[in-house]
């Protein structure tokens, strides 16, 4: 294997794969030789050679049907990327119970449902890997992100527990912790701000390298963790955040 075909013969499923980080990941997996099925509420963004399948990760029957169809089309599943998720803004006082239930249902239980449905196929793979999309919000306190942070903190803990449960079955489980990524969801947040340009500048400055993370950069990390080349990597959270989690820089001088 070389750096461009390490996924040849492998079959991958990416949830939330029709836009943003998910689409960048699906495209990179395909470019590296994988057969890729994309599960999404609206899979129309998943162009060929991707297999677009409609699925709602908040509905168990929908997930089971989509995973079964993906496995049938691909001939099995070796890699599962649990990327589907939704955002939320506000302090602990701002989001009603219904929104808490909805975000946790998608961001946490969505991973549970999809992994649960894919496990029988992963157990038959010689290169089984699960990668969950987590967030810097799981390890750093961010303002106005109480609900979102709680959901991603659960994803981080779930990743570690899954890694422990399945390592002896030959299934590796890891997650990526992106910083603020230039995705459609972040674009909508910026559009809703009183001063979108100032808000973008503030989000960029929050990351030590001074800009938003790209979807392609996160995809590269996901694909590394999913690759057979990372065969000894499990139970790991890989930060893709421009240094936000670990660096403490002195203020820039003019």
PDB file of N, CA and C in Angstrom, residues 30-67:
ATOM      1  N   UNK A  30     -12.850   8.071  -0.778  1.00  0.00           N
ATOM      2  CA  UNK A  30     -13.014   7.552  -2.136  1.00  0.00           C
ATOM      3  C   UNK A  30     -11.749   7.762  -2.956  1.00  0.00           C
ATOM      4  N   UNK A  31     -11.126   8.923  -2.790  1.00  0.00           N
ATOM      5  CA  UNK A  31      -9.896   9.208  -3.523  1.00  0.00           C
ATOM      6  C   UNK A  31      -8.769   8.265  -3.117  1.00  0.00           C
ATOM      7  N   UNK A  32      -8.831   7.761  -1.875  1.00  0.00           N
ATOM      8  CA  UNK A  32      -7.806   6.830  -1.391  1.00  0.00           C
ATOM      9  C   UNK A  32      -8.157   5.373  -1.687  1.00  0.00           C
ATOM     10  N   UNK A  33      -9.243   5.139  -2.424  1.00  0.00           N
ATOM     11  CA  UNK A  33      -9.544   3.787  -2.878  1.00  0.00           C
ATOM     12  C   UNK A  33     -10.741   3.117  -2.247  1.00  0.00           C
ATOM     13  N   UNK A  34     -11.391   3.735  -1.271  1.00  0.00           N
ATOM     14  CA  UNK A  34     -12.524   3.102  -0.602  1.00  0.00           C
ATOM     15  C   UNK A  34     -13.800   3.215  -1.431  1.00  0.00           C
ATOM     16  N   UNK A  35     -14.684   2.237  -1.237  1.00  0.00           N
ATOM     17  CA  UNK A  35     -16.064   2.369  -1.680  1.00  0.00           C
ATOM     18  C   UNK A  35     -16.818   3.022  -0.532  1.00  0.00           C
ATOM     19  N   UNK A  36     -17.540   4.093  -0.808  1.00  0.00           N
ATOM     20  CA  UNK A  36     -18.086   4.917   0.274  1.00  0.00           C
ATOM     21  C   UNK A  36     -19.582   5.106   0.121  1.00  0.00           C
ATOM     22  N   UNK A  37     -20.312   4.834   1.210  1.00  0.00           N
ATOM     23  CA  UNK A  37     -21.730   5.145   1.299  1.00  0.00           C
ATOM     24  C   UNK A  37     -21.917   6.318   2.246  1.00  0.00           C
ATOM     25  N   UNK A  38     -22.706   7.274   1.818  1.00  0.00           N
ATOM     26  CA  UNK A  38     -23.000   8.467   2.604  1.00  0.00           C
ATOM     27  C   UNK A  38     -24.423   8.369   3.129  1.00  0.00           C
ATOM     28  N   UNK A  39     -24.581   8.501   4.441  1.00  0.00           N
ATOM     29  CA  UNK A  39     -25.897   8.523   5.068  1.00  0.00           C
ATOM     30  C   UNK A  39     -26.199   9.950   5.492  1.00  0.00           C
ATOM     31  N   UNK A  40     -27.331  10.477   5.032  1.00  0.00           N
ATOM     32  CA  UNK A  40     -27.646  11.868   5.316  1.00  0.00           C
ATOM     33  C   UNK A  40     -29.146  12.079   5.191  1.00  0.00           C
ATOM     34  N   UNK A  41     -29.670  13.079   5.908  1.00  0.00           N
ATOM     35  CA  UNK A  41     -31.081  13.445   5.734  1.00  0.00           C
ATOM     36  C   UNK A  41     -31.359  13.855   4.299  1.00  0.00           C
ATOM     37  N   UNK A  42     -30.403  14.506   3.667  1.00  0.00           N
ATOM     38  CA  UNK A  42     -30.505  14.891   2.261  1.00  0.00           C
ATOM     39  C   UNK A  42     -29.206  14.482   1.566  1.00  0.00           C
ATOM     40  N   UNK A  43     -29.168  13.278   0.989  1.00  0.00           N
ATOM     41  CA  UNK A  43     -27.917  12.766   0.423  1.00  0.00           C
ATOM     42  C   UNK A  43     -27.605  13.270  -0.981  1.00  0.00           C
ATOM     43  N   UNK A  44     -28.373  14.253  -1.485  1.00  0.00           N
ATOM     44  CA  UNK A  44     -28.179  14.683  -2.871  1.00  0.00           C
ATOM     45  C   UNK A  44     -26.802  15.311  -3.102  1.00  0.00           C
ATOM     46  N   UNK A  45     -26.158  15.797  -2.037  1.00  0.00           N
ATOM     47  CA  UNK A  45     -24.825  16.378  -2.193  1.00  0.00           C
ATOM     48  C   UNK A  45     -23.734  15.340  -2.394  1.00  0.00           C
ATOM     49  N   UNK A  46     -24.062  14.078  -2.213  1.00  0.00           N
ATOM     50  CA  UNK A  46     -23.076  12.999  -2.346  1.00  0.00           C
ATOM     51  C   UNK A  46     -23.063  12.505  -3.788  1.00  0.00           C
ATOM     52  N   UNK A  47     -22.208  13.129  -4.590  1.00  0.00           N
ATOM     53  CA  UNK A  47     -22.152  12.793  -6.006  1.00  0.00           C
ATOM     54  C   UNK A  47     -21.372  11.502  -6.219  1.00  0.00           C
ATOM     55  N   UNK A  48     -21.524  10.904  -7.392  1.00  0.00           N
ATOM     56  CA  UNK A  48     -20.771   9.691  -7.722  1.00  0.00           C
ATOM     57  C   UNK A  48     -19.275   9.989  -7.655  1.00  0.00           C
ATOM     58  N   UNK A  49     -18.460   9.031  -7.222  1.00  0.00           N
ATOM     59  CA  UNK A  49     -18.756   7.613  -6.987  1.00  0.00           C
ATOM     60  C   UNK A  49     -19.342   7.301  -5.613  1.00  0.00           C
ATOM     61  N   UNK A  50     -19.720   8.297  -4.829  1.00  0.00           N
ATOM     62  CA  UNK A  50     -20.304   8.053  -3.520  1.00  0.00           C
ATOM     63  C   UNK A  50     -21.711   7.480  -3.666  1.00  0.00           C
ATOM     64  N   UNK A  51     -22.072   6.615  -2.745  1.00  0.00           N
ATOM     65  CA  UNK A  51     -23.422   6.047  -2.701  1.00  0.00           C
ATOM     66  C   UNK A  51     -24.239   6.843  -1.687  1.00  0.00           C
ATOM     67  N   UNK A  52     -25.169   7.644  -2.146  1.00  0.00           N
ATOM     68  CA  UNK A  52     -25.969   8.468  -1.253  1.00  0.00           C
ATOM     69  C   UNK A  52     -27.205   7.739  -0.775  1.00  0.00           C
ATOM     70  N   UNK A  53     -27.391   7.647   0.542  1.00  0.00           N
ATOM     71  CA  UNK A  53     -28.540   6.977   1.138  1.00  0.00           C
ATOM     72  C   UNK A  53     -29.179   7.895   2.169  1.00  0.00           C
ATOM     73  N   UNK A  54     -30.506   7.959   2.158  1.00  0.00           N
ATOM     74  CA  UNK A  54     -31.185   8.799   3.141  1.00  0.00           C
ATOM     75  C   UNK A  54     -31.256   8.080   4.479  1.00  0.00           C
ATOM     76  N   UNK A  55     -30.922   8.797   5.541  1.00  0.00           N
ATOM     77  CA  UNK A  55     -31.016   8.237   6.885  1.00  0.00           C
ATOM     78  C   UNK A  55     -31.171   9.367   7.886  1.00  0.00           C
ATOM     79  N   UNK A  56     -31.958   9.107   8.915  1.00  0.00           N
ATOM     80  CA  UNK A  56     -32.118  10.029  10.037  1.00  0.00           C
ATOM     81  C   UNK A  56     -31.520   9.351  11.255  1.00  0.00           C
ATOM     82  N   UNK A  57     -30.371   9.858  11.747  1.00  0.00           N
ATOM     83  CA  UNK A  57     -29.693   9.183  12.854  1.00  0.00           C
ATOM     84  C   UNK A  57     -30.486   9.263  14.153  1.00  0.00           C
ATOM     85  N   UNK A  58     -31.543  10.069  14.180  1.00  0.00           N
ATOM     86  CA  UNK A  58     -32.404  10.145  15.354  1.00  0.00           C
ATOM     87  C   UNK A  58     -33.506   9.087  15.320  1.00  0.00           C
ATOM     88  N   UNK A  59     -33.538   8.263  14.283  1.00  0.00           N
ATOM     89  CA  UNK A  59     -34.581   7.248  14.130  1.00  0.00           C
ATOM     90  C   UNK A  59     -33.920   5.887  13.923  1.00  0.00           C
ATOM     91  N   UNK A  60     -34.104   4.977  14.866  1.00  0.00           N
ATOM     92  CA  UNK A  60     -33.395   3.696  14.824  1.00  0.00           C
ATOM     93  C   UNK A  60     -33.751   2.877  13.594  1.00  0.00           C
ATOM     94  N   UNK A  61     -35.025   2.842  13.234  1.00  0.00           N
ATOM     95  CA  UNK A  61     -35.425   2.054  12.071  1.00  0.00           C
ATOM     96  C   UNK A  61     -34.791   2.601  10.796  1.00  0.00           C
ATOM     97  N   UNK A  62     -34.732   3.922  10.685  1.00  0.00           N
ATOM     98  CA  UNK A  62     -34.099   4.551   9.521  1.00  0.00           C
ATOM     99  C   UNK A  62     -32.623   4.197   9.451  1.00  0.00           C
ATOM    100  N   UNK A  63     -31.944   4.242  10.593  1.00  0.00           N
ATOM    101  CA  UNK A  63     -30.517   3.930  10.636  1.00  0.00           C
ATOM    102  C   UNK A  63     -30.273   2.475  10.262  1.00  0.00           C
ATOM    103  N   UNK A  64     -31.024   1.573  10.851  1.00  0.00           N
ATOM    104  CA  UNK A  64     -30.826   0.146  10.573  1.00  0.00           C
ATOM    105  C   UNK A  64     -31.047  -0.158   9.095  1.00  0.00           C
ATOM    106  N   UNK A  65     -32.078   0.436   8.510  1.00  0.00           N
ATOM    107  CA  UNK A  65     -32.363   0.183   7.092  1.00  0.00           C
ATOM    108  C   UNK A  65     -31.246   0.728   6.213  1.00  0.00           C
ATOM    109  N   UNK A  66     -30.762   1.939   6.524  1.00  0.00           N
ATOM    110  CA  UNK A  66     -29.722   2.555   5.701  1.00  0.00           C
ATOM    111  C   UNK A  66     -28.400   1.803   5.831  1.00  0.00           C
ATOM    112  N   UNK A  67     -28.025   1.387   7.040  1.00  0.00           N
ATOM    113  CA  UNK A  67     -26.789   0.647   7.233  1.00  0.00           C
ATOM    114  C   UNK A  67     -26.859  -0.700   6.517  1.00  0.00           C
TER     115      UNK A  67
END
